[in-house]
Coordinates of N, CA and C in Angstrom, one line a residue:
M1 N 42.3 23.9 2.0 CA 41.0 24.4 1.7 C 40.2 24.5 3.0
K2 N 39.5 25.6 3.2 CA 38.7 25.7 4.4 C 37.5 24.8 4.3
F3 N 37.0 24.5 5.5 CA 35.8 23.6 5.6 C 34.6 24.1 4.8
D4 N 34.3 25.4 5.0 CA 33.2 26.0 4.3 C 33.3 25.8 2.8
E5 N 34.5 26.0 2.3 CA 34.7 25.9 0.8 C 34.6 24.5 0.4
L6 N 35.2 23.5 1.2 CA 35.1 22.1 0.9 C 33.6 21.6 0.9
D7 N 32.9 22.1 1.9 CA 31.5 21.7 2.1 C 30.7 22.2 0.9
Q8 N 30.9 23.4 0.5 CA 30.1 23.9 -0.7 C 30.5 23.2 -1.9
K9 N 31.7 22.8 -2.1 CA 32.2 22.1 -3.3 C 31.6 20.7 -3.4
M10 N 31.6 20.0 -2.2 CA 31.1 18.6 -2.2 C 29.6 18.6 -2.3
R11 N 28.9 19.5 -1.8 CA 27.4 19.6 -1.9 C 27.0 19.7 -3.3
L12 N 27.8 20.4 -4.1 CA 27.4 20.5 -5.6 C 27.3 19.1 -6.2
Y13 N 28.2 18.2 -5.8 CA 28.2 16.8 -6.4 C 27.0 16.0 -5.8
E14 N 26.8 16.3 -4.5 CA 25.7 15.5 -3.8 C 24.4 15.9 -4.3
T15 N 24.1 17.1 -4.7 CA 22.8 17.6 -5.1 C 22.7 17.8 -6.6
A16 N 23.7 17.5 -7.4 CA 23.7 17.9 -8.8 C 22.6 17.2 -9.6
H17 N 22.2 16.0 -9.1 CA 21.1 15.3 -9.8 C 19.8 15.2 -9.1
D18 N 19.6 16.2 -8.1 CA 18.4 16.2 -7.4 C 17.2 16.5 -8.3
L19 N 16.2 15.6 -8.2 CA 15.0 15.8 -9.0 C 13.9 16.2 -8.0
V20 N 13.0 17.0 -8.4 CA 11.9 17.4 -7.5 C 10.5 17.2 -8.3
V21 N 9.5 17.0 -7.5 CA 8.1 16.9 -8.1 C 7.7 18.3 -8.3
L22 N 7.3 18.6 -9.5 CA 6.8 20.0 -9.8 C 5.6 20.4 -9.1
P23 N 5.4 21.7 -8.8 CA 4.1 22.1 -8.2 C 2.9 21.7 -9.0
E24 N 1.8 21.5 -8.4 CA 0.5 21.2 -9.0 C 0.5 19.9 -9.7
M25 N 1.3 19.0 -9.2 CA 1.3 17.6 -9.6 C 0.9 16.7 -8.4
Y26 N 0.1 15.7 -8.7 CA -0.3 14.8 -7.6 C 0.8 13.8 -7.4
M27 N 1.1 13.4 -6.2 CA 2.1 12.5 -5.9 C 1.5 11.2 -5.3
V28 N 1.9 10.1 -5.8 CA 1.5 8.8 -5.3 C 2.8 7.9 -5.1
A29 N 3.0 7.4 -3.9 CA 4.2 6.6 -3.7 C 3.7 5.1 -3.7
R30 N 4.6 4.3 -4.3 CA 4.4 2.8 -4.2 C 5.6 2.2 -3.5
I31 N 5.3 1.5 -2.4 CA 6.4 0.9 -1.6 C 6.2 -0.6 -1.7
D32 N 7.2 -1.3 -2.2 CA 7.1 -2.7 -2.5 C 8.1 -3.5 -1.7
G33 N 7.7 -4.7 -1.2 CA 8.6 -5.6 -0.5 C 9.6 -6.2 -1.4
R34 N 10.8 -6.3 -0.9 CA 11.9 -6.9 -1.7 C 12.2 -8.3 -1.3
G35 N 12.1 -9.2 -2.2 CA 12.3 -10.7 -1.9 C 11.3 -11.2 -0.9
F36 N 10.0 -10.8 -1.0 CA 9.0 -11.2 0.0 C 8.5 -12.6 -0.3
T37 N 8.6 -13.1 -1.5 CA 8.2 -14.5 -1.8 C 9.0 -15.4 -0.9
R38 N 10.3 -15.3 -0.9 CA 11.1 -16.1 -0.1 C 11.0 -15.8 1.4
L39 N 10.8 -14.6 1.7 CA 10.7 -14.2 3.1 C 9.4 -14.8 3.7
T40 N 8.3 -14.8 3.0 CA 7.0 -15.2 3.6 C 6.8 -16.7 3.4
K41 N 7.4 -17.3 2.4 CA 7.2 -18.8 2.2 C 8.3 -19.7 2.7
E42 N 9.5 -19.1 2.8 CA 10.6 -20.0 3.2 C 11.2 -19.6 4.6
T43 N 11.5 -18.3 4.7 CA 12.1 -17.8 6.0 C 11.1 -17.8 7.1
H44 N 9.9 -17.4 6.8 CA 8.8 -17.4 7.8 C 7.6 -18.2 7.2
A45 N 7.0 -19.0 8.1 CA 6.0 -19.9 7.6 C 4.6 -19.2 7.6
F46 N 4.4 -18.2 6.8 CA 3.1 -17.6 6.7 C 2.2 -18.5 5.9
E47 N 0.9 -18.5 6.2 CA -0.1 -19.4 5.5 C -0.2 -18.9 4.1
A48 N -0.3 -19.9 3.2 CA -0.4 -19.6 1.7 C -1.8 -19.9 1.3
P49 N -2.5 -19.1 0.4 CA -1.8 -17.9 -0.2 C -2.0 -16.6 0.6
F50 N -2.8 -16.6 1.6 CA -3.1 -15.4 2.4 C -3.0 -15.7 3.9
D51 N -2.5 -14.7 4.6 CA -2.3 -14.9 6.0 C -2.7 -13.6 6.7
E52 N -3.6 -13.7 7.7 CA -4.2 -12.5 8.4 C -3.1 -11.8 9.1
R53 N -2.1 -12.5 9.7 CA -1.0 -11.9 10.4 C -0.2 -11.0 9.5
F54 N 0.1 -11.5 8.3 CA 0.9 -10.8 7.3 C 0.1 -9.5 6.9
R55 N -1.2 -9.7 6.6 CA -2.1 -8.6 6.3 C -2.0 -7.5 7.3
D56 N -2.1 -7.9 8.6 CA -2.1 -6.9 9.7 C -0.8 -6.2 9.8
Y57 N 0.3 -6.9 9.5 CA 1.7 -6.2 9.5 C 1.7 -5.2 8.4
M58 N 1.1 -5.5 7.2 CA 1.1 -4.5 6.1 C 0.2 -3.3 6.4
I59 N -0.9 -3.6 7.1 CA -1.8 -2.5 7.5 C -1.1 -1.6 8.5
A60 N -0.4 -2.2 9.5 CA 0.3 -1.4 10.5 C 1.4 -0.6 9.9
T61 N 2.1 -1.2 8.9 CA 3.2 -0.5 8.2 C 2.6 0.7 7.4
T62 N 1.5 0.5 6.8 CA 0.9 1.6 6.0 C 0.5 2.7 7.0
Q63 N -0.1 2.4 8.1 CA -0.5 3.4 9.1 C 0.7 4.1 9.6
H64 N 1.8 3.4 9.8 CA 3.0 4.1 10.3 C 3.5 5.1 9.2
L65 N 3.5 4.7 8.0 CA 3.9 5.7 6.9 C 3.0 6.9 6.8
M66 N 1.8 6.7 7.2 CA 0.8 7.8 7.1 C 1.0 8.7 8.4
N67 N 1.9 8.4 9.3 CA 2.1 9.1 10.5 C 3.6 9.5 10.7
C68 N 4.4 9.4 9.6 CA 5.8 9.6 9.8 C 6.3 11.0 9.2
G69 N 5.4 12.0 9.2 CA 5.9 13.3 8.8 C 5.4 13.8 7.5
F70 N 4.8 13.0 6.7 CA 4.2 13.5 5.5 C 2.7 13.6 5.6
H71 N 2.1 14.4 4.7 CA 0.6 14.5 4.8 C 0.0 13.6 3.7
V72 N -0.4 12.4 4.2 CA -0.9 11.4 3.3 C -2.4 11.3 3.5
V73 N -3.2 11.4 2.5 CA -4.7 11.4 2.6 C -5.3 10.1 2.4
Y74 N -4.6 9.2 1.7 CA -5.2 7.8 1.5 C -4.1 6.8 1.3
G75 N -4.2 5.7 2.0 CA -3.3 4.6 1.8 C -4.0 3.3 1.4
Y76 N -3.3 2.5 0.7 CA -3.9 1.3 0.1 C -2.8 0.2 0.2
T77 N -3.2 -1.0 0.6 CA -2.2 -2.1 0.6 C -2.9 -3.4 0.2
Q78 N -2.1 -4.1 -0.6 CA -2.5 -5.4 -1.1 C -1.2 -6.2 -1.3
S79 N -1.3 -7.5 -0.9 CA -0.1 -8.4 -1.0 C 1.1 -7.7 -0.3
D80 N 2.2 -7.5 -0.9 CA 3.4 -7.0 -0.2 C 3.7 -5.5 -0.7
E81 N 2.6 -4.8 -1.1 CA 2.8 -3.5 -1.6 C 1.9 -2.5 -0.9
I82 N 2.4 -1.2 -0.9 CA 1.6 -0.1 -0.2 C 1.6 1.0 -1.2
S83 N 0.5 1.7 -1.4 CA 0.4 2.9 -2.2 C -0.1 4.0 -1.3
L84 N 0.5 5.2 -1.4 CA 0.1 6.4 -0.6 C -0.2 7.6 -1.5
L85 N -1.3 8.2 -1.3 CA -1.7 9.4 -2.0 C -1.4 10.6 -1.0
F86 N -0.5 11.5 -1.5 CA -0.2 12.7 -0.7 C -1.1 13.8 -0.9
D87 N -1.2 14.7 0.0 CA -2.0 15.9 -0.1 C -1.4 16.7 -1.3
F88 N -2.3 17.3 -2.1 CA -1.9 18.1 -3.2 C -0.8 19.1 -2.9
N89 N -0.9 19.7 -1.7 CA 0.0 20.8 -1.3 C 1.2 20.3 -0.5
E90 N 1.5 19.0 -0.5 CA 2.6 18.4 0.2 C 3.9 19.1 -0.3
A91 N 4.7 19.6 0.7 CA 5.9 20.3 0.3 C 7.1 19.9 1.1
A92 N 7.0 18.8 1.8 CA 8.1 18.4 2.7 C 9.4 18.2 1.9
F93 N 10.5 18.6 2.4 CA 11.8 18.4 1.8 C 11.8 19.0 0.4
S94 N 11.1 20.1 0.2 CA 11.0 20.8 -1.1 C 10.6 19.8 -2.2
R95 N 9.9 18.8 -1.9 CA 9.4 17.8 -2.9 C 10.6 17.0 -3.6
K96 N 11.7 16.9 -2.9 CA 12.9 16.2 -3.5 C 12.6 14.7 -3.5
L97 N 12.7 14.1 -4.7 CA 12.3 12.7 -4.8 C 13.2 11.8 -4.0
R98 N 14.5 12.1 -3.9 CA 15.4 11.2 -3.2 C 15.0 11.1 -1.7
K99 N 14.5 12.2 -1.2 CA 14.0 12.2 0.2 C 12.8 11.3 0.4
Y100 N 11.9 11.4 -0.5 CA 10.7 10.6 -0.4 C 11.0 9.1 -0.5
H101 N 11.9 8.8 -1.5 CA 12.3 7.4 -1.8 C 13.0 6.8 -0.6
S102 N 14.0 7.5 -0.1 CA 14.8 7.0 1.0 C 14.0 6.9 2.3
I103 N 13.3 7.9 2.6 CA 12.6 7.9 3.9 C 11.5 6.9 3.9
L104 N 10.6 6.9 2.9 CA 9.5 5.9 2.9 C 10.0 4.5 2.9
A105 N 11.0 4.2 2.1 CA 11.5 2.8 2.0 C 12.2 2.5 3.4
G106 N 12.9 3.4 4.0 CA 13.5 3.1 5.3 C 12.5 3.0 6.4
E107 N 11.5 3.8 6.4 CA 10.5 3.7 7.5 C 9.7 2.4 7.3
A108 N 9.3 2.1 6.1 CA 8.6 0.8 5.9 C 9.4 -0.4 6.3
S109 N 10.7 -0.4 5.9 CA 11.5 -1.5 6.2 C 11.7 -1.6 7.7
A110 N 11.9 -0.5 8.4 CA 12.1 -0.5 9.9 C 10.9 -1.0 10.6
K111 N 9.7 -0.5 10.2 CA 8.5 -0.8 10.9 C 8.1 -2.3 10.7
F112 N 8.2 -2.8 9.4 CA 7.8 -4.2 9.2 C 8.8 -5.1 9.8
S113 N 10.1 -4.8 9.8 CA 11.1 -5.6 10.5 C 10.8 -5.7 12.0
M114 N 10.4 -4.7 12.6 CA 10.1 -4.7 14.0 C 8.9 -5.6 14.3
L115 N 7.9 -5.6 13.4 CA 6.7 -6.4 13.6 C 7.1 -7.9 13.3
L116 N 7.9 -8.1 12.3 CA 8.2 -9.5 11.9 C 9.2 -10.1 12.9
G117 N 10.1 -9.3 13.4 CA 11.2 -9.8 14.3 C 12.4 -10.2 13.5
S118 N 12.5 -9.9 12.2 CA 13.7 -10.1 11.4 C 13.7 -9.1 10.3
V119 N 14.8 -9.1 9.6 CA 15.0 -8.0 8.5 C 14.1 -8.2 7.4
A120 N 13.4 -7.2 7.0 CA 12.6 -7.1 5.8 C 12.8 -5.7 5.1
T121 N 12.9 -5.7 3.8 CA 13.2 -4.5 3.1 C 12.2 -4.1 2.0
F122 N 12.1 -2.8 1.8 CA 11.1 -2.3 0.8 C 11.9 -1.3 -0.1
D123 N 11.4 -1.2 -1.3 CA 11.8 -0.1 -2.2 C 10.7 0.9 -2.4
C124 N 11.0 2.0 -3.0 CA 9.9 3.0 -3.2 C 10.1 3.7 -4.5
R125 N 9.0 4.1 -5.1 CA 9.0 4.9 -6.3 C 7.8 5.9 -6.2
I126 N 8.0 7.0 -6.8 CA 6.9 8.1 -6.8 C 6.4 8.2 -8.2
S127 N 5.0 8.2 -8.4 CA 4.4 8.5 -9.6 C 3.9 9.9 -9.5
Q128 N 4.0 10.7 -10.6 CA 3.5 12.0 -10.6 C 2.4 12.2 -11.7
F129 N 1.2 12.6 -11.2 CA 0.1 12.7 -12.1 C -0.4 14.1 -12.3
P130 N -0.7 14.6 -13.5 CA -1.1 15.9 -13.8 C -2.6 16.2 -13.5
H131 N -3.4 15.2 -13.3 CA -4.8 15.5 -13.0 C -5.5 14.4 -12.3
E132 N -6.6 14.6 -11.7 CA -7.3 13.7 -10.8 C -7.6 12.4 -11.4
R133 N -8.1 12.4 -12.6 CA -8.5 11.1 -13.2 C -7.4 10.1 -13.2
L134 N -6.2 10.5 -13.4 CA -5.0 9.6 -13.4 C -4.8 9.0 -12.0
V135 N -5.0 9.8 -11.0 CA -4.8 9.3 -9.6 C -5.9 8.2 -9.4
V136 N -7.1 8.5 -9.7 CA -8.2 7.5 -9.5 C -7.8 6.2 -10.3
D137 N -7.4 6.4 -11.6 CA -7.0 5.3 -12.4 C -5.9 4.5 -11.8
Y138 N -4.9 5.1 -11.2 CA -3.8 4.4 -10.5 C -4.3 3.5 -9.4
F139 N -5.2 4.0 -8.5 CA -5.7 3.1 -7.5 C -6.6 2.0 -8.0
R140 N -7.4 2.4 -9.0 CA -8.2 1.3 -9.7 C -7.3 0.2 -10.2
W141 N -6.2 0.6 -10.8 CA -5.2 -0.4 -11.4 C -4.7 -1.3 -10.3
R142 N -4.3 -0.7 -9.1 CA -3.8 -1.6 -8.1 C -4.9 -2.5 -7.5
N143 N -6.2 -2.0 -7.4 CA -7.3 -2.7 -7.0 C -7.6 -3.9 -7.9
E144 N -7.5 -3.7 -9.2 CA -7.7 -4.8 -10.2 C -6.6 -5.8 -10.1
D145 N -5.4 -5.2 -9.9 CA -4.2 -6.1 -9.8 C -4.3 -7.1 -8.6
A146 N -4.9 -6.5 -7.5 CA -5.1 -7.4 -6.3 C -6.0 -8.5 -6.6
Y147 N -7.1 -8.3 -7.4 CA -8.1 -9.3 -7.8 C -7.4 -10.3 -8.6
R148 N -6.7 -9.9 -9.7 CA -6.0 -10.8 -10.6 C -5.0 -11.7 -9.8
N149 N -4.2 -11.1 -8.9 CA -3.2 -11.8 -8.2 C -3.8 -12.8 -7.2
A150 N -4.9 -12.4 -6.6 CA -5.6 -13.3 -5.6 C -6.1 -14.5 -6.3
L151 N -6.7 -14.4 -7.5 CA -7.3 -15.5 -8.2 C -6.1 -16.5 -8.6
E152 N -5.1 -15.9 -9.1 CA -3.9 -16.7 -9.5 C -3.3 -17.4 -8.3
A153 N -3.2 -16.7 -7.2 CA -2.6 -17.3 -6.0 C -3.4 -18.5 -5.4
H154 N -4.7 -18.3 -5.4 CA -5.6 -19.3 -4.8 C -5.5 -20.6 -5.7
C155 N -5.5 -20.4 -7.0 CA -5.4 -21.5 -7.9 C -4.0 -22.2 -7.8
Y156 N -3.0 -21.4 -7.7 CA -1.6 -22.0 -7.6 C -1.5 -22.8 -6.4
W157 N -1.9 -22.3 -5.2 CA -1.7 -23.0 -4.0 C -2.7 -24.2 -3.8
R158 N -3.8 -24.1 -4.5 CA -4.7 -25.3 -4.5 C -4.0 -26.5 -5.2
L159 N -3.4 -26.1 -6.3 CA -2.7 -27.2 -7.0 C -1.5 -27.7 -6.3
R160 N -0.7 -26.8 -5.6 CA 0.4 -27.2 -4.8 C 0.0 -28.1 -3.7
K161 N -1.1 -27.8 -3.0 CA -1.6 -28.6 -1.9 C -2.1 -30.0 -2.4
D162 N -2.4 -30.0 -3.7 CA -2.9 -31.2 -4.3 C -1.8 -32.1 -4.9
G163 N -0.6 -31.7 -4.6 CA 0.6 -32.5 -5.0 C 1.3 -32.0 -6.3
Y164 N 0.9 -31.0 -6.9 CA 1.6 -30.4 -8.1 C 2.9 -29.8 -7.6
S165 N 3.9 -29.9 -8.4 CA 5.2 -29.2 -8.2 C 5.1 -27.8 -8.6
R166 N 6.1 -27.0 -8.3 CA 6.0 -25.5 -8.7 C 5.8 -25.4 -10.2
N167 N 6.7 -26.1 -10.9 CA 6.6 -26.0 -12.4 C 5.3 -26.6 -12.9
E168 N 4.8 -27.7 -12.4 CA 3.5 -28.2 -12.8 C 2.4 -27.3 -12.6
A169 N 2.3 -26.7 -11.4 CA 1.3 -25.7 -11.1 C 1.3 -24.5 -12.0
A170 N 2.5 -24.0 -12.3 CA 2.7 -22.8 -13.1 C 2.3 -23.2 -14.6
Q171 N 2.6 -24.4 -15.0 CA 2.2 -24.8 -16.4 C 0.7 -25.0 -16.5
R172 N 0.1 -25.5 -15.4 CA -1.3 -25.8 -15.4 C -2.1 -24.4 -15.6
L173 N -1.5 -23.4 -15.0 CA -2.2 -22.1 -15.1 C -1.8 -21.2 -16.2
S174 N -0.7 -21.6 -16.9 CA -0.2 -20.7 -18.0 C -1.3 -20.6 -19.1
G175 N -1.6 -19.4 -19.4 CA -2.6 -19.1 -20.5 C -4.0 -19.3 -20.1
A176 N -4.3 -19.7 -18.9 CA -5.7 -19.9 -18.4 C -6.4 -18.6 -18.2
S177 N -7.6 -18.5 -18.6 CA -8.4 -17.3 -18.5 C -9.0 -17.2 -17.1
A178 N -9.6 -16.1 -16.7 CA -10.2 -15.9 -15.4 C -11.3 -16.9 -15.2
A179 N -12.0 -17.2 -16.3 CA -13.1 -18.2 -16.2 C -12.6 -19.6 -15.9
D180 N -11.5 -19.9 -16.6 CA -10.8 -21.2 -16.4 C -10.4 -21.4 -14.9
K181 N -9.8 -20.3 -14.4 CA -9.3 -20.3 -13.0 C -10.5 -20.5 -12.0
N182 N -11.5 -19.8 -12.3 CA -12.7 -19.9 -11.4 C -13.3 -21.3 -11.5
E183 N -13.3 -21.9 -12.6 CA -13.7 -23.3 -12.8 C -12.8 -24.3 -12.0
L184 N -11.5 -24.0 -12.1 CA -10.6 -24.8 -11.4 C -10.9 -24.8 -9.9
L185 N -11.1 -23.6 -9.3 CA -11.4 -23.5 -7.9 C -12.7 -24.2 -7.6
F186 N -13.7 -24.1 -8.5 CA -15.0 -24.8 -8.3 C -14.8 -26.3 -8.2
S187 N -13.8 -26.8 -9.0 CA -13.6 -28.2 -8.9 C -13.0 -28.7 -7.6
Y188 N -12.5 -27.7 -6.8 CA -12.0 -28.0 -5.5 C -13.0 -27.6 -4.4
G189 N -14.2 -27.2 -4.9 CA -15.3 -26.9 -3.9 C -15.1 -25.5 -3.4
L190 N -14.4 -24.6 -4.1 CA -14.1 -23.2 -3.6 C -14.7 -22.2 -4.6
N191 N -15.6 -21.4 -4.1 CA -16.2 -20.3 -4.8 C -15.4 -19.0 -4.6
F192 N -14.7 -18.5 -5.6 CA -13.8 -17.4 -5.4 C -14.5 -16.1 -4.9
N193 N -15.8 -16.0 -5.3 CA -16.6 -14.9 -4.9 C -16.9 -14.9 -3.4
D194 N -16.8 -16.0 -2.7 CA -17.1 -16.1 -1.3 C -15.9 -15.8 -0.4
L195 N -14.7 -15.7 -1.0 CA -13.5 -15.4 -0.2 C -13.6 -14.0 0.4
P196 N -12.8 -13.7 1.5 CA -12.8 -12.4 2.1 C -12.4 -11.3 1.1
Q197 N -13.1 -10.2 1.2 CA -12.9 -9.1 0.3 C -11.5 -8.6 0.3
W198 N -10.9 -8.5 1.5 CA -9.5 -8.0 1.6 C -8.5 -8.8 0.8
Q199 N -8.8 -10.1 0.6 CA -7.9 -10.9 -0.2 C -8.0 -10.5 -1.7
K200 N -9.2 -10.2 -2.1 CA -9.5 -10.0 -3.5 C -9.3 -8.5 -3.9
R201 N -9.4 -7.6 -2.9 CA -9.4 -6.2 -3.3 C -8.5 -5.3 -2.4
G202 N -7.8 -5.9 -1.5 CA -6.9 -5.1 -0.7 C -7.6 -4.4 0.5
T203 N -6.8 -3.5 1.1 CA -7.3 -2.7 2.2 C -7.1 -1.2 2.0
G204 N -8.1 -0.4 2.2 CA -7.9 1.0 2.2 C -7.8 1.6 3.6
I205 N -6.9 2.6 3.7 CA -6.7 3.2 5.0 C -6.8 4.7 4.9
Y206 N -7.6 5.3 5.7 CA -7.8 6.8 5.6 C -8.2 7.3 6.9
W207 N -8.2 8.7 7.0 CA -8.5 9.4 8.2 C -10.0 9.5 8.4
A208 N -10.5 9.3 9.5 CA -12.0 9.4 9.8 C -12.2 9.9 11.2
E209 N -13.3 10.6 11.4 CA -13.6 11.1 12.7 C -14.5 10.0 13.4
V210 N -14.1 9.6 14.6 CA -14.9 8.6 15.4 C -15.3 9.2 16.7
E211 N -16.4 8.8 17.2 CA -16.8 9.3 18.5 C -16.4 8.4 19.6
K212 N -15.9 9.0 20.7 CA -15.4 8.2 21.8 C -15.9 8.8 23.1
E213 N -16.1 7.9 24.0 CA -16.5 8.3 25.4 C -15.3 8.9 26.1
G214 N -15.5 10.1 26.7 CA -14.5 10.8 27.5 C -15.0 11.2 28.8
F215 N -14.2 11.9 29.6 CA -14.6 12.3 30.9 C -14.1 13.8 31.1
N216 N -15.0 14.7 31.4 CA -14.7 16.1 31.7 C -14.3 16.2 33.2
V217 N -13.1 16.4 33.5 CA -12.6 16.5 34.9 C -13.2 17.7 35.6
K218 N -13.5 18.8 34.8 CA -14.0 20.0 35.5 C -15.4 19.8 35.9
T219 N -16.2 19.2 35.0 CA -17.7 19.1 35.4 C -18.0 17.7 36.0
Q220 N -16.9 16.8 35.9 CA -17.1 15.4 36.5 C -18.2 14.7 35.7
E221 N -18.3 14.9 34.4 CA -19.3 14.3 33.6 C -18.7 13.5 32.5
A222 N -19.4 12.5 32.1 CA -19.0 11.7 30.9 C -19.5 12.5 29.7
V223 N -18.6 12.6 28.7 CA -18.8 13.4 27.5 C -18.5 12.5 26.2
T224 N -19.1 12.9 25.1 CA -18.7 12.2 23.9 C -17.9 13.2 23.1
V225 N -16.7 12.7 22.7 CA -15.7 13.6 22.0 C -15.4 12.9 20.6
K226 N -15.0 13.8 19.6 CA -14.7 13.3 18.3 C -13.2 13.3 18.2
R227 N -12.6 12.2 17.7 CA -11.2 12.1 17.5 C -11.0 11.7 16.0
R228 N -9.9 12.2 15.4 CA -9.5 11.9 14.1 C -8.5 10.8 14.1
Q229 N -8.8 9.7 13.5 CA -7.8 8.5 13.6 C -7.9 7.8 12.3
L230 N -6.9 6.9 12.1 CA -6.9 6.1 10.9 C -7.8 4.9 10.9
Y231 N -8.6 4.7 9.9 CA -9.5 3.6 9.8 C -9.1 2.7 8.7
S232 N -9.1 1.4 8.9 CA -8.7 0.4 7.9 C -10.0 -0.3 7.4
N233 N -10.2 -0.1 6.1 CA -11.4 -0.7 5.4 C -11.0 -2.0 4.7
T234 N -11.4 -3.1 5.2 CA -11.1 -4.4 4.5 C -12.3 -4.9 3.7
E235 N -13.3 -4.0 3.4 CA -14.4 -4.4 2.6 C -14.6 -3.4 1.5
L236 N -13.5 -3.2 0.7 CA -13.6 -2.2 -0.3 C -14.5 -2.6 -1.4
P237 N -15.1 -1.6 -2.1 CA -16.0 -1.9 -3.2 C -15.1 -2.2 -4.4
M238 N -15.7 -2.6 -5.6 CA -14.9 -3.0 -6.7 C -15.3 -2.2 -8.0
K239 N -14.5 -2.3 -9.0 CA -14.7 -1.7 -10.3 C -15.1 -0.2 -10.2
D240 N -16.2 0.2 -10.9 CA -16.5 1.7 -10.9 C -16.8 2.2 -9.5
A241 N -17.4 1.3 -8.6 CA -17.7 1.8 -7.3 C -16.5 2.1 -6.5
Y242 N -15.4 1.4 -6.8 CA -14.1 1.7 -6.1 C -13.5 3.0 -6.6
S243 N -13.7 3.2 -7.9 CA -13.2 4.5 -8.5 C -13.9 5.7 -7.8
E244 N -15.2 5.6 -7.7 CA -16.0 6.6 -7.0 C -15.5 6.8 -5.5
F245 N -15.2 5.6 -4.9 CA -14.8 5.7 -3.5 C -13.5 6.4 -3.4
V246 N -12.5 6.1 -4.3 CA -11.2 6.8 -4.2 C -11.3 8.3 -4.5
Q247 N -12.2 8.6 -5.4 CA -12.4 10.0 -5.8 C -12.5 11.0 -4.6
Q248 N -13.2 10.5 -3.5 CA -13.4 11.4 -2.4 C -12.1 11.8 -1.7
F249 N -11.1 11.1 -1.9 CA -9.8 11.3 -1.2 C -8.9 12.2 -2.1
V250 N -9.2 12.4 -3.3 CA -8.3 13.1 -4.2 C -8.5 14.6 -4.1
P251 N -7.5 15.3 -3.6 CA -7.7 16.8 -3.4 C -8.0 17.4 -4.8
K252 N -8.9 18.4 -4.8 CA -9.3 19.0 -6.0 C -8.3 20.0 -6.6
T253 N -7.9 20.9 -5.8 CA -7.0 22.0 -6.2 C -6.0 22.3 -5.1
A254 N -5.0 23.1 -5.5 CA -4.1 23.6 -4.5 C -4.8 24.8 -3.8
L255 N -4.2 25.1 -2.6 CA -4.8 26.2 -1.8 C -4.5 27.6 -2.5

């Protein structure tokens, strides 16, 4: 069998189950760390429950994904996860899901591993939404999840630092309401509302124009120029205000 014939035959098997995102569907990728609880608490001694160095690694990884060949209009990261909103007209790799899954997971794993200095891996999934409201709801969901996880984490680690075992701390929090957890933190002299916003609501990353001082070599004069660069917002709003904030990044229609 000639190579061309063999190549054509084998490619049928390789691409037989290719799935693509249909036109006029919004794409959102979620990239999650694999085994990060052990990685951050046992392999590497990150501060619990939150560590600024880990946060900065996740922000840098998100920024890398927004610069790796796809047109991403908004990025969001909390804990060990990243969410990316693609431009409505994104058509890279003919919108083949296997390409997005493999490239984004690979790029995230490579970037974070370089920052960390050891192997870290991520997986990836793509959500497809037929209208804007669902896109906003998705990011609202992750924002609320960040709040819920932060409250749980602060309570858990307060108990652990107070001598509770893993099982004892988990049992102490089992079935506890948000009000109960806030009261628990108050008993340790901690007001959850006073904690940094990035811990409770995550970080939003988006393109913004900033003014910078430059120098015109022809006129030999200082000039102010505008540059488009990624901006990391660690003071995100909450609830309905966050939904309105996200809305500005959701493309309205196709070209």
